mmCIF file of C-alpha atoms (C1' of nucleotides) in Angstrom:
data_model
loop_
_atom_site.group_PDB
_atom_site.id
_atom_site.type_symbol
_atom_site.label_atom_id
_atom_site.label_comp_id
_atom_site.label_asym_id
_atom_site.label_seq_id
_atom_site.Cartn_x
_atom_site.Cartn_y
_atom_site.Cartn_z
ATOM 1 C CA UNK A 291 -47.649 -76.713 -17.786
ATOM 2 C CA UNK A 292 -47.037 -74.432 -14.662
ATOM 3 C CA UNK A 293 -49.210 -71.741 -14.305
ATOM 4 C CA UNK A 294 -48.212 -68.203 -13.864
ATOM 5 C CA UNK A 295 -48.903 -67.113 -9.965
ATOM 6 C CA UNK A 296 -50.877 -63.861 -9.578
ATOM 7 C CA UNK A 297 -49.752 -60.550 -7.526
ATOM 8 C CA UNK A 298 -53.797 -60.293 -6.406
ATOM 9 C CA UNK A 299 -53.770 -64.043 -5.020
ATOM 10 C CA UNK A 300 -50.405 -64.054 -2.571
ATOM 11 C CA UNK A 301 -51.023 -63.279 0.918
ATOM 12 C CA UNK A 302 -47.346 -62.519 1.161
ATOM 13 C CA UNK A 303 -48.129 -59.318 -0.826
ATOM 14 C CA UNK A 304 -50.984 -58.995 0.697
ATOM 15 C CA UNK A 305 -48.559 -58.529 4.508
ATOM 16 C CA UNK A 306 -46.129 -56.670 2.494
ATOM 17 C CA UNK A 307 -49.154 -54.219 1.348
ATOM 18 C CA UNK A 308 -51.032 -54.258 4.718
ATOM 19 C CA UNK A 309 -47.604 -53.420 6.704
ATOM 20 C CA UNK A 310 -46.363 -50.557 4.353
ATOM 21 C CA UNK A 311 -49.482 -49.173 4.650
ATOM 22 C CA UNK A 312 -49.863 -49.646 8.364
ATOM 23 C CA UNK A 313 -46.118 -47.278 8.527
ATOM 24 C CA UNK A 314 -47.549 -45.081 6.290
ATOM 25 C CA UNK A 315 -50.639 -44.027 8.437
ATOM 26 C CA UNK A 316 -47.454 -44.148 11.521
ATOM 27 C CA UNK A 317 -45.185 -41.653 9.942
ATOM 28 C CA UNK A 318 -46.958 -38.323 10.396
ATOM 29 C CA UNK A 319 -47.396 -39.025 13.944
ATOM 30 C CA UNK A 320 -43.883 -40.421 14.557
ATOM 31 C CA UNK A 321 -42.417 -37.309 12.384
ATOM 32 C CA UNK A 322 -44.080 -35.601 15.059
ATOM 33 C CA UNK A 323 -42.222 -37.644 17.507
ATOM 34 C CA UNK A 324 -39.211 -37.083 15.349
ATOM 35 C CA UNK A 325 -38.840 -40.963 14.989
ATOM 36 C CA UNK A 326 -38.757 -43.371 12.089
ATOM 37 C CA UNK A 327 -41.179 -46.603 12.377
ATOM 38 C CA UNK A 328 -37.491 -48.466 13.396
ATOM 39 C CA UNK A 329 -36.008 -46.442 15.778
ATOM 40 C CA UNK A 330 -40.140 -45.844 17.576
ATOM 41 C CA UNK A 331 -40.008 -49.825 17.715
ATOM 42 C CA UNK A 332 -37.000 -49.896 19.773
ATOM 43 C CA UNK A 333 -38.149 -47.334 21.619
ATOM 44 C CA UNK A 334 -41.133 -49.297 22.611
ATOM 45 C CA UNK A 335 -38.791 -52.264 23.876
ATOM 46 C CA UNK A 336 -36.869 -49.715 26.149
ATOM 47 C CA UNK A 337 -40.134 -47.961 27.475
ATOM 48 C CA UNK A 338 -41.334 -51.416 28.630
ATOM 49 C CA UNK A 339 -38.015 -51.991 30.043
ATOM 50 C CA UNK A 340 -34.249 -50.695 30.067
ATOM 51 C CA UNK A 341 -31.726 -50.985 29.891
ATOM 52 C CA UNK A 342 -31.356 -53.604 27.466
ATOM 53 C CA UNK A 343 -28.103 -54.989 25.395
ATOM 54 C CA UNK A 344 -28.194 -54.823 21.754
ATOM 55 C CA UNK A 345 -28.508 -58.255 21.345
ATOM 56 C CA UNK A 346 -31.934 -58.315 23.831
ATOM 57 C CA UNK A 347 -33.270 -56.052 21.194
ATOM 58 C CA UNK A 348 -32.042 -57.476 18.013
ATOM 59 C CA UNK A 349 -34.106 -60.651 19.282
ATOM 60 C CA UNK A 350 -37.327 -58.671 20.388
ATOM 61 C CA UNK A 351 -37.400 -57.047 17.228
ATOM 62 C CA UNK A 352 -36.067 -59.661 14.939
ATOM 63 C CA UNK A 353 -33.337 -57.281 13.757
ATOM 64 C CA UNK A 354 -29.710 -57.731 13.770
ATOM 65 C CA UNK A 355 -26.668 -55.680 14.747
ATOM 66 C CA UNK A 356 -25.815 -54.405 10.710
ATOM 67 C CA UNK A 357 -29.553 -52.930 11.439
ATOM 68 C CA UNK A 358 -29.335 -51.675 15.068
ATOM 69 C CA UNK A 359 -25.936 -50.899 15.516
ATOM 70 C CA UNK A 360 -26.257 -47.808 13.271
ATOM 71 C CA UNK A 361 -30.084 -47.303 14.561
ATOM 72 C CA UNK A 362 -29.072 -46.773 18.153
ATOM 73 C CA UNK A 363 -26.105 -44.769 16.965
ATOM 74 C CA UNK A 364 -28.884 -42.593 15.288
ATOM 75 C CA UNK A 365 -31.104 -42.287 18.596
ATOM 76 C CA UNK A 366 -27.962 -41.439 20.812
ATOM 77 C CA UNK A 367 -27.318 -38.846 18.500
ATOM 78 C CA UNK A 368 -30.597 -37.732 18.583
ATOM 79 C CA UNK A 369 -29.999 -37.656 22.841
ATOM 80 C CA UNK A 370 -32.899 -40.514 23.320
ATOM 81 C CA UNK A 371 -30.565 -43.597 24.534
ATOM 82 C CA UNK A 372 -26.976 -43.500 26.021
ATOM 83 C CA UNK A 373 -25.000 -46.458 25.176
ATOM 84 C CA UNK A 374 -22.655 -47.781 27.683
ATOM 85 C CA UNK A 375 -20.183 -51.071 27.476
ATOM 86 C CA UNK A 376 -21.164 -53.708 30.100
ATOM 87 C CA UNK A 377 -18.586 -53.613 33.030
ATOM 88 C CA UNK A 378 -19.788 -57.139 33.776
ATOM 89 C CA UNK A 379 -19.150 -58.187 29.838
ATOM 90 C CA UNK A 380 -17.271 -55.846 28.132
ATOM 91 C CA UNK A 381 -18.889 -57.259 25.045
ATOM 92 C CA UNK A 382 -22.535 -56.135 25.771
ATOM 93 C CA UNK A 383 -23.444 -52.577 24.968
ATOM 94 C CA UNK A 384 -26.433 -51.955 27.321
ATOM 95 C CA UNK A 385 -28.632 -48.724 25.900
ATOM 96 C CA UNK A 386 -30.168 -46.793 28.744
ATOM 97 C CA UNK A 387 -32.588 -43.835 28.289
ATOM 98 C CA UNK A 388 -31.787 -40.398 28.807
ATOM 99 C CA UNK A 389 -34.321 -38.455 30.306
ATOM 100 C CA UNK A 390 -35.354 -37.133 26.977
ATOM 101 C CA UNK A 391 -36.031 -40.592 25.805
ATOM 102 C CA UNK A 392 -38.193 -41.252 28.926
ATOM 103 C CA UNK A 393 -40.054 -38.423 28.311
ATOM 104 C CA UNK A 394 -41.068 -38.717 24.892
ATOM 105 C CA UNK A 395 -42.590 -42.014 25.932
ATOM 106 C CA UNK A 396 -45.577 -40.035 27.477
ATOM 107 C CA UNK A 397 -46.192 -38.034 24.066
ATOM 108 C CA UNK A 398 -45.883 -41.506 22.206
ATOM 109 C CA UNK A 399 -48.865 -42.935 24.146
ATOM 110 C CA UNK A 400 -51.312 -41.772 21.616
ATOM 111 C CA UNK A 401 -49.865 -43.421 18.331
ATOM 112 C CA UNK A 402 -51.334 -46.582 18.612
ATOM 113 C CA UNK A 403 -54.748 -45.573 18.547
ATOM 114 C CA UNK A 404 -54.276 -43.749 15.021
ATOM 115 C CA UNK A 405 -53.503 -47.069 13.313
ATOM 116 C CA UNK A 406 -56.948 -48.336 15.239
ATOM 117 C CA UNK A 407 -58.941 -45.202 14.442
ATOM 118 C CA UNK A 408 -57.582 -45.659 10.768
ATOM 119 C CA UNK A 409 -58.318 -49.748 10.255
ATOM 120 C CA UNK A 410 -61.842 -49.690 9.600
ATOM 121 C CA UNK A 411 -62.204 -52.926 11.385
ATOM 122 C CA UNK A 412 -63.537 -53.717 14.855
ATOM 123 C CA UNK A 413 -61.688 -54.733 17.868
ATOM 124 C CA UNK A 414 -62.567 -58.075 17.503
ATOM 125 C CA UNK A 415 -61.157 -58.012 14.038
ATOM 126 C CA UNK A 416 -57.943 -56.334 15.004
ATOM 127 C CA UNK A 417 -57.723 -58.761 18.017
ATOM 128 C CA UNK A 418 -58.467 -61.864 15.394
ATOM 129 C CA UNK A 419 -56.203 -60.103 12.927
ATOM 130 C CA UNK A 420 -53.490 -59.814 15.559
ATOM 131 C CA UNK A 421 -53.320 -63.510 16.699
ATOM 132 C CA UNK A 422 -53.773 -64.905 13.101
ATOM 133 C CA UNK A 423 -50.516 -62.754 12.328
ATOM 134 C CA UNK A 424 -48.767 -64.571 15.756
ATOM 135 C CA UNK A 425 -49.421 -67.255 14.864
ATOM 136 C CA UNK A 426 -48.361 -66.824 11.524
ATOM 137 C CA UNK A 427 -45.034 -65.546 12.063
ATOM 138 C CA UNK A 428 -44.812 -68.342 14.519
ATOM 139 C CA UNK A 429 -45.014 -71.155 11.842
ATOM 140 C CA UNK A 430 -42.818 -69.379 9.543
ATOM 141 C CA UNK A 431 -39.923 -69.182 11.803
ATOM 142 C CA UNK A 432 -39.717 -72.625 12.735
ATOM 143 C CA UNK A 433 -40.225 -73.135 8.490
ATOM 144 C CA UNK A 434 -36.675 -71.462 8.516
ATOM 145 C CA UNK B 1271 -51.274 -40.320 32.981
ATOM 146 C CA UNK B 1272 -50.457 -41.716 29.396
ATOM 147 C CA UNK B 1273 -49.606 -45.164 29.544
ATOM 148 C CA UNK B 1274 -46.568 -46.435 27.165
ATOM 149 C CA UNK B 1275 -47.612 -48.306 23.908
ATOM 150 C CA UNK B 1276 -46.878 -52.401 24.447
ATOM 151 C CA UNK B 1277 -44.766 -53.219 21.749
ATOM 152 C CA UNK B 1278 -46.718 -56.823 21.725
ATOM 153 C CA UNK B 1279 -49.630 -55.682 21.653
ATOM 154 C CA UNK B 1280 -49.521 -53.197 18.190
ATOM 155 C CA UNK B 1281 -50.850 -54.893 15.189
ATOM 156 C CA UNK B 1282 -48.631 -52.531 13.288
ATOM 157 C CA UNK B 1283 -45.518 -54.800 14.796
ATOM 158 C CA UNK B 1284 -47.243 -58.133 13.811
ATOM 159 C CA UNK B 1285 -47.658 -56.786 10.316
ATOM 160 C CA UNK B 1286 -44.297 -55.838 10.352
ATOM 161 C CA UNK B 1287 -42.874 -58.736 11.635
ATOM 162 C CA UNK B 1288 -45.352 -61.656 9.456
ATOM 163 C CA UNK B 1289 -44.151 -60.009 6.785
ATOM 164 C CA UNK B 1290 -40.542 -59.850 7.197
ATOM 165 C CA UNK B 1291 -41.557 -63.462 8.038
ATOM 166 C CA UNK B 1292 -43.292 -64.246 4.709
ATOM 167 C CA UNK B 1293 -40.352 -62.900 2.805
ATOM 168 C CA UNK B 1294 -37.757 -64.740 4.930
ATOM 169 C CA UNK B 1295 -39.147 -68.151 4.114
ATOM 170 C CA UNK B 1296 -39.555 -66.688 0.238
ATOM 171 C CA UNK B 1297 -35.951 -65.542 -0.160
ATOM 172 C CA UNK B 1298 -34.434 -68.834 -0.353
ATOM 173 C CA UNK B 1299 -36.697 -69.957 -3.167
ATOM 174 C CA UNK B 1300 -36.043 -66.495 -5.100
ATOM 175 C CA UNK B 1301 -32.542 -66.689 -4.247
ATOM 176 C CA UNK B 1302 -32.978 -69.825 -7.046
ATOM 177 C CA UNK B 1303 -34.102 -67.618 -9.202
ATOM 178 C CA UNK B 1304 -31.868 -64.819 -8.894
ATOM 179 C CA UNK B 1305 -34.514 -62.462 -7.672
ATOM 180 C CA UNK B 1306 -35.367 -59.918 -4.568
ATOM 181 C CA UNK B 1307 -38.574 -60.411 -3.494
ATOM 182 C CA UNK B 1308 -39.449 -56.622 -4.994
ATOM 183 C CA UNK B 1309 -37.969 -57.928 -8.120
ATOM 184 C CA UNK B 1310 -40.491 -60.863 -8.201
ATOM 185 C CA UNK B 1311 -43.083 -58.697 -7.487
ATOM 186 C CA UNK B 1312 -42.600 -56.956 -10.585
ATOM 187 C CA UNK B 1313 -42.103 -59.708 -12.568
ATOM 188 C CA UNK B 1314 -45.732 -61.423 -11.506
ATOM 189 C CA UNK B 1315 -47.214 -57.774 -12.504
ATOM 190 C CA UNK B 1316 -45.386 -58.385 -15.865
ATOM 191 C CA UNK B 1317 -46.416 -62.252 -16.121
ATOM 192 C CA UNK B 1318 -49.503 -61.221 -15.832
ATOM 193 C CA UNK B 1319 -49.984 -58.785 -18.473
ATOM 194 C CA UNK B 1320 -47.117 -56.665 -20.709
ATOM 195 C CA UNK B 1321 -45.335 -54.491 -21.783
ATOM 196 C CA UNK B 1322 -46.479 -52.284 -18.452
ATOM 197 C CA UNK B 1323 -45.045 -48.627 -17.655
ATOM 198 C CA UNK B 1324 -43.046 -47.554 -14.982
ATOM 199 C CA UNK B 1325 -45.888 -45.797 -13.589
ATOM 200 C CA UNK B 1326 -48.369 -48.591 -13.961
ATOM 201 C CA UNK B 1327 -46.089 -50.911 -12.500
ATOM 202 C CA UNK B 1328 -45.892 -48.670 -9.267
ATOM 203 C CA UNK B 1329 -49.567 -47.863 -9.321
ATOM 204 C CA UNK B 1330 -50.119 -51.898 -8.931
ATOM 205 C CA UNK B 1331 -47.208 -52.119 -6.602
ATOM 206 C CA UNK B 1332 -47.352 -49.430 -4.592
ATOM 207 C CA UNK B 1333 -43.926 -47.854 -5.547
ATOM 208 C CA UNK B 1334 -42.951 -44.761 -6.732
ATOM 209 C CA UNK B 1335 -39.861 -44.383 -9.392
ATOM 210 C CA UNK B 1336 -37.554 -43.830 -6.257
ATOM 211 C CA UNK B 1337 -37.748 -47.602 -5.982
ATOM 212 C CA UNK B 1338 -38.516 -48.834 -9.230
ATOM 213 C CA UNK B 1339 -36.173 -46.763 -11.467
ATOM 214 C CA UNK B 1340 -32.955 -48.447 -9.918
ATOM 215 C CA UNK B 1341 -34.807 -52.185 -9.342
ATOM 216 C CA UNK B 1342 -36.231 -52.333 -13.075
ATOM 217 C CA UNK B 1343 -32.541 -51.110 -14.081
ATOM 218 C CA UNK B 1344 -31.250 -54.109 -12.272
ATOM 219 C CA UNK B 1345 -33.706 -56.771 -13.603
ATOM 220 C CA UNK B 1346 -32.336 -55.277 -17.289
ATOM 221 C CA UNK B 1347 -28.778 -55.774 -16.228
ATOM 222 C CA UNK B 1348 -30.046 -59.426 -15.472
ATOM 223 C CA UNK B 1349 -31.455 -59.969 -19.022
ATOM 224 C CA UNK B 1350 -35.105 -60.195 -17.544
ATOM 225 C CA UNK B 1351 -36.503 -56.718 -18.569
ATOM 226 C CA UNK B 1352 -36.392 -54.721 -21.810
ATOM 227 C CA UNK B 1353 -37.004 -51.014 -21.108
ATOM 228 C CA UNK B 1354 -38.345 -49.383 -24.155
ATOM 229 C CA UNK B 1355 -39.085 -45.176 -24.549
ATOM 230 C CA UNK B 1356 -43.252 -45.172 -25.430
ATOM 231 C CA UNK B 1357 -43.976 -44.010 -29.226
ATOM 232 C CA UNK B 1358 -46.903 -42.237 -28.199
ATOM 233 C CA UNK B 1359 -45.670 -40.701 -24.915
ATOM 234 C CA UNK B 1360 -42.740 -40.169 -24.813
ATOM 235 C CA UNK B 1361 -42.060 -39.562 -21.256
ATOM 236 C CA UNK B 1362 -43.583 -43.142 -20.651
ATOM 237 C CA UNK B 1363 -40.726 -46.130 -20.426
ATOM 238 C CA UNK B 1364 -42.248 -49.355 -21.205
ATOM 239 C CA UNK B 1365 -40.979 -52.607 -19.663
ATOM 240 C CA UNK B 1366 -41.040 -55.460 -21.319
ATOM 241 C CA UNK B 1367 -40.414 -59.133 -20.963
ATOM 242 C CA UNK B 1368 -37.487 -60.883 -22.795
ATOM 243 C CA UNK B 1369 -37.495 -64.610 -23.391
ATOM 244 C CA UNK B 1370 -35.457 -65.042 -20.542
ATOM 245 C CA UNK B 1371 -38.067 -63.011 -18.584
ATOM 246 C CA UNK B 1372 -40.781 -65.123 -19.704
ATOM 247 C CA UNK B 1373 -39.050 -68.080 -19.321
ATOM 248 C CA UNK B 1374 -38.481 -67.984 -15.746
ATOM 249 C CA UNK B 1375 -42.324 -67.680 -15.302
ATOM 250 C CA UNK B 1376 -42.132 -71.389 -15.297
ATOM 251 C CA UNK B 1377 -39.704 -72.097 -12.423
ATOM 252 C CA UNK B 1378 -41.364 -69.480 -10.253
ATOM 253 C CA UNK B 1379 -44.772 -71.049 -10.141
ATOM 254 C CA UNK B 1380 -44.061 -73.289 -7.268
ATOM 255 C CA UNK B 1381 -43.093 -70.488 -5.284
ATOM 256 C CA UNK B 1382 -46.414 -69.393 -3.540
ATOM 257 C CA UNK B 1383 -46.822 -73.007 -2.706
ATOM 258 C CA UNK B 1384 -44.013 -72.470 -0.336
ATOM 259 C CA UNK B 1385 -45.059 -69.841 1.680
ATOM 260 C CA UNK B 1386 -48.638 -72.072 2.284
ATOM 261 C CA UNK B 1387 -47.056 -75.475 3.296
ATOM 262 C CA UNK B 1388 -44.561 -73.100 5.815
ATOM 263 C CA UNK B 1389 -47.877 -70.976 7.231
ATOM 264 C CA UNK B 1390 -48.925 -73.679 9.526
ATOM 265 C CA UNK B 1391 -52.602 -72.615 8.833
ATOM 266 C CA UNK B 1392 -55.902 -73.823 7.290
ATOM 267 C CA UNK B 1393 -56.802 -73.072 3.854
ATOM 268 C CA UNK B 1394 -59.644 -71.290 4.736
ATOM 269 C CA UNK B 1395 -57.777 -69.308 7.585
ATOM 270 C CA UNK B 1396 -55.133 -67.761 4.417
ATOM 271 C CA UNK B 1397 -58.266 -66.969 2.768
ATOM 272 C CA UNK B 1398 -59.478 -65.094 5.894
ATOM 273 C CA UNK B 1399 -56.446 -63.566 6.763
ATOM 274 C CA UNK B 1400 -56.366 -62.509 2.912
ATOM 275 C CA UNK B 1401 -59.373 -61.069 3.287
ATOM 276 C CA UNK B 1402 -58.733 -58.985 6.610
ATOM 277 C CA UNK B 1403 -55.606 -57.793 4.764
ATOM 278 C CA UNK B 1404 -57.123 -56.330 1.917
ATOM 279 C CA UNK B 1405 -59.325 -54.337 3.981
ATOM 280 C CA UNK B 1406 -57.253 -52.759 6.262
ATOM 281 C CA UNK B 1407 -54.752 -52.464 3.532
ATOM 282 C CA UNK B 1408 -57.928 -50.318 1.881
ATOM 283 C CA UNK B 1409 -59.142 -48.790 5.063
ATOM 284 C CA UNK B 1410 -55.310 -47.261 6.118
ATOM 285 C CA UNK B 1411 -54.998 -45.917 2.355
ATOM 286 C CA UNK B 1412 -58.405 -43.997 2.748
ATOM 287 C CA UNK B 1413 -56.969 -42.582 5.773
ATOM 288 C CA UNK B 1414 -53.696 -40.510 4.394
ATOM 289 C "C1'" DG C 1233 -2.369 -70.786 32.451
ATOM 290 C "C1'" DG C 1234 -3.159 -71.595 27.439
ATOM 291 C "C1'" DC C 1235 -6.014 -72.243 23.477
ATOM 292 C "C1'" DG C 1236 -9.899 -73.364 20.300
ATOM 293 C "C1'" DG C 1237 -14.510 -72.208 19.807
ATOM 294 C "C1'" DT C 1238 -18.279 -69.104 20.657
ATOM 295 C "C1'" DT C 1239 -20.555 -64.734 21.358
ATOM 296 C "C1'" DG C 1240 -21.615 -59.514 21.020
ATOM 297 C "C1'" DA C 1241 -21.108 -55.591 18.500
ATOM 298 C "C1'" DG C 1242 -19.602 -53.182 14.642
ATOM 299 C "C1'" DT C 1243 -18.416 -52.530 9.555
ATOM 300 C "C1'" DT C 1244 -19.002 -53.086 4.598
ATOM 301 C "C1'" DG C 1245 -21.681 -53.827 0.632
ATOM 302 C "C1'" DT C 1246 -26.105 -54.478 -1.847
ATOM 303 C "C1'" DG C 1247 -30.733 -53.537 -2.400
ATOM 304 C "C1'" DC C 1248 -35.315 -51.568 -1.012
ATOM 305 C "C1'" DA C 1249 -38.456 -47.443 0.618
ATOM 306 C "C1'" DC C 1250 -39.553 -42.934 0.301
ATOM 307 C "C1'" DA C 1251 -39.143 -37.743 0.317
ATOM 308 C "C1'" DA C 1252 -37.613 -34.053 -2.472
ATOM 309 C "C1'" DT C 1253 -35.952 -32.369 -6.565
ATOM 310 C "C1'" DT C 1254 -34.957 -32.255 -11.618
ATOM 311 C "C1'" DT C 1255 -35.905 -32.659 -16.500
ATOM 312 C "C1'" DA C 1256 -38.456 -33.439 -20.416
ATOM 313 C "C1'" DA C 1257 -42.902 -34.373 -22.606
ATOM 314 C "C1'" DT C 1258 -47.645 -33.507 -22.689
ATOM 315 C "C1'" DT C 1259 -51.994 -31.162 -21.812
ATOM 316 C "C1'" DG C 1260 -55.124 -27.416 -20.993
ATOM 317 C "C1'" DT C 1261 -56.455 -22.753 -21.608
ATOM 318 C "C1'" DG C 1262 -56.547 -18.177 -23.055
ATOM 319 C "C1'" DC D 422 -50.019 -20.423 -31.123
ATOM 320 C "C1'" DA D 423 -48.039 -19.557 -26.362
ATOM 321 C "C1'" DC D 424 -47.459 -20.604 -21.884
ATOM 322 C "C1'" DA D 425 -48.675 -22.329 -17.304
ATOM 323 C "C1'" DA D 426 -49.769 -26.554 -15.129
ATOM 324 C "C1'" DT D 427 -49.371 -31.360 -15.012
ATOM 325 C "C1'" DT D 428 -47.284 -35.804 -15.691
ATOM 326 C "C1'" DA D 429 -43.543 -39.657 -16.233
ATOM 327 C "C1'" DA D 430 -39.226 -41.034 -15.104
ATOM 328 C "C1'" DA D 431 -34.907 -40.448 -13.103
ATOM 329 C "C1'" DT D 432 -31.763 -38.703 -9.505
ATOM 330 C "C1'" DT D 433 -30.183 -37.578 -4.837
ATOM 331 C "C1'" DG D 434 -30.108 -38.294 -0.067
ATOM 332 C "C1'" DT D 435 -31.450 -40.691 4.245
ATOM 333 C "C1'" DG D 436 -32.559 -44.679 6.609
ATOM 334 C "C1'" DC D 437 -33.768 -49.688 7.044
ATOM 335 C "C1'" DA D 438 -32.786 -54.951 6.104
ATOM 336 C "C1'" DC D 439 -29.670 -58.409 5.750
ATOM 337 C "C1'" DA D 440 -25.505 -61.163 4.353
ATOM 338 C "C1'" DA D 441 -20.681 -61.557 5.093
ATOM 339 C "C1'" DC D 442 -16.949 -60.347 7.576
ATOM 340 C "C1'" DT D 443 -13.875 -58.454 11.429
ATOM 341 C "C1'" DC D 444 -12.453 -58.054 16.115
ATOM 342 C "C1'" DA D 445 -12.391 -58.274 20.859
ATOM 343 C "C1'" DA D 446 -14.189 -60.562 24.984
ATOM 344 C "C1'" DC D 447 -15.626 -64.605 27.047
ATOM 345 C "C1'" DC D 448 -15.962 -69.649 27.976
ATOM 346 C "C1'" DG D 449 -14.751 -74.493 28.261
ATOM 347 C "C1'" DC D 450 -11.425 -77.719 28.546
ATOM 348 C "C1'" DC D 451 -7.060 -79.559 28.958
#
DNA sequence: GGCGGTTGAGTTGTGCACAATTTAATTGTG
DNA sequence: CACAATTAAATTGTGCACAACTCAACCGCC
């Protein structure tokens, strides 16, 4: 006879758990920032880089366009990103920063560290923690 | 000068993204089953011990009624759930299994099994990362 | 050039997450 | 007992996640 699994035993709740509480600590800072834990990810991708087509991002982030497509409609609204069609492929929508959205990047430098401060685990942990979870996701991509 | 976060370098995003991951390779197994993945989490709260409240669930679960009013409504709908008002309290709603609820117990004991043979890592490294998980998990709640 | 297949973005629909609010039941305290 | 404070659940509203679909632009191939 098959035996019940138990909620306390699955890592999978145990990631699901970890990263809800992980936005949790986020989201005062990032209300700050006026940015959900979504829209301060893509922002991320564009600091490092821009502009970039929706489809660039959708595979950085692992998010698709029924996601982004009303996202990035959200952060032009919001006068971070400007989306322009690609004259090259008038397919591609390539989302620039505005000025705005450069600028906030300098007040979003500090967010990072709060999750740190608040982990209660030392860098080696976090940097043990962080490959473990690569790797992870890794092997459970090429599972699909 | 403040430097711009690294989106690859935030453990917050490799939380995020493992566990979008993890429930990824789950959903086609639940799909079986007929459940969400929230939905199965409830139901392994209930295997394990019931009838449990509303609140009880979302105390295990980390969910407030938001979430769990509409979901638990659902798994009703499905035949799963019975949702009884508490004699004793009577703002309390009870949930409790039906035979069809307890039934599918059975089929969803492989599932877990699943998620290990797809993580591509030791035994003893899902223990660890387990482990690492429940901390921080512990450490970011202590800091809201 | 024409045409089938593919690709990029958007839309629609369902369900989850969470804040804020509402309502009813219970508890604590004078 | 009365009444303020608290608690349990549900509701409302916003935003994310993802499947399924639409539509236009592009590409390959004849």
């Amino acid at each position: 006879m098959s035996e019940a699994p138990r909620l306390d035993r699955q890592v999978c709740f145990a990631l699901y758990s970890a990263s809800k509480a992980a936005t949790a600590v986020y989201r005062p800072v990032l209300d700050e920032l006026g940015l959900t834990y979504p829209q301060y990810l893509v922002m991320l991708v564009l600091w490092e880089n821009e502009p970039r087509s929706v489809r660039e991002l959708g595979t950085e982030l692992g998010l698709d366009s029924g996601t982004l497509s009303p996202l990035l409609k959200r952060l032009e609204a919001m006068g971070l990103v400007e989306r322009r069609r690609s004259a090259e492929d008038e397919r591609r929508v390539e989302i620039h920063l505005s000025d705005a959205g450069r600028a906030l990047s300098a007040r979003a430098g500090a967010v990072p560290q709060r999750l740190a401060d608040a982990a209660g685990l030392s860098a080696a942990e976090l940097a043990q923690l962080h490959d473990t979870l690569g790797r992870l996701t890794a092997a459970l991509h090429s599972a699909i």
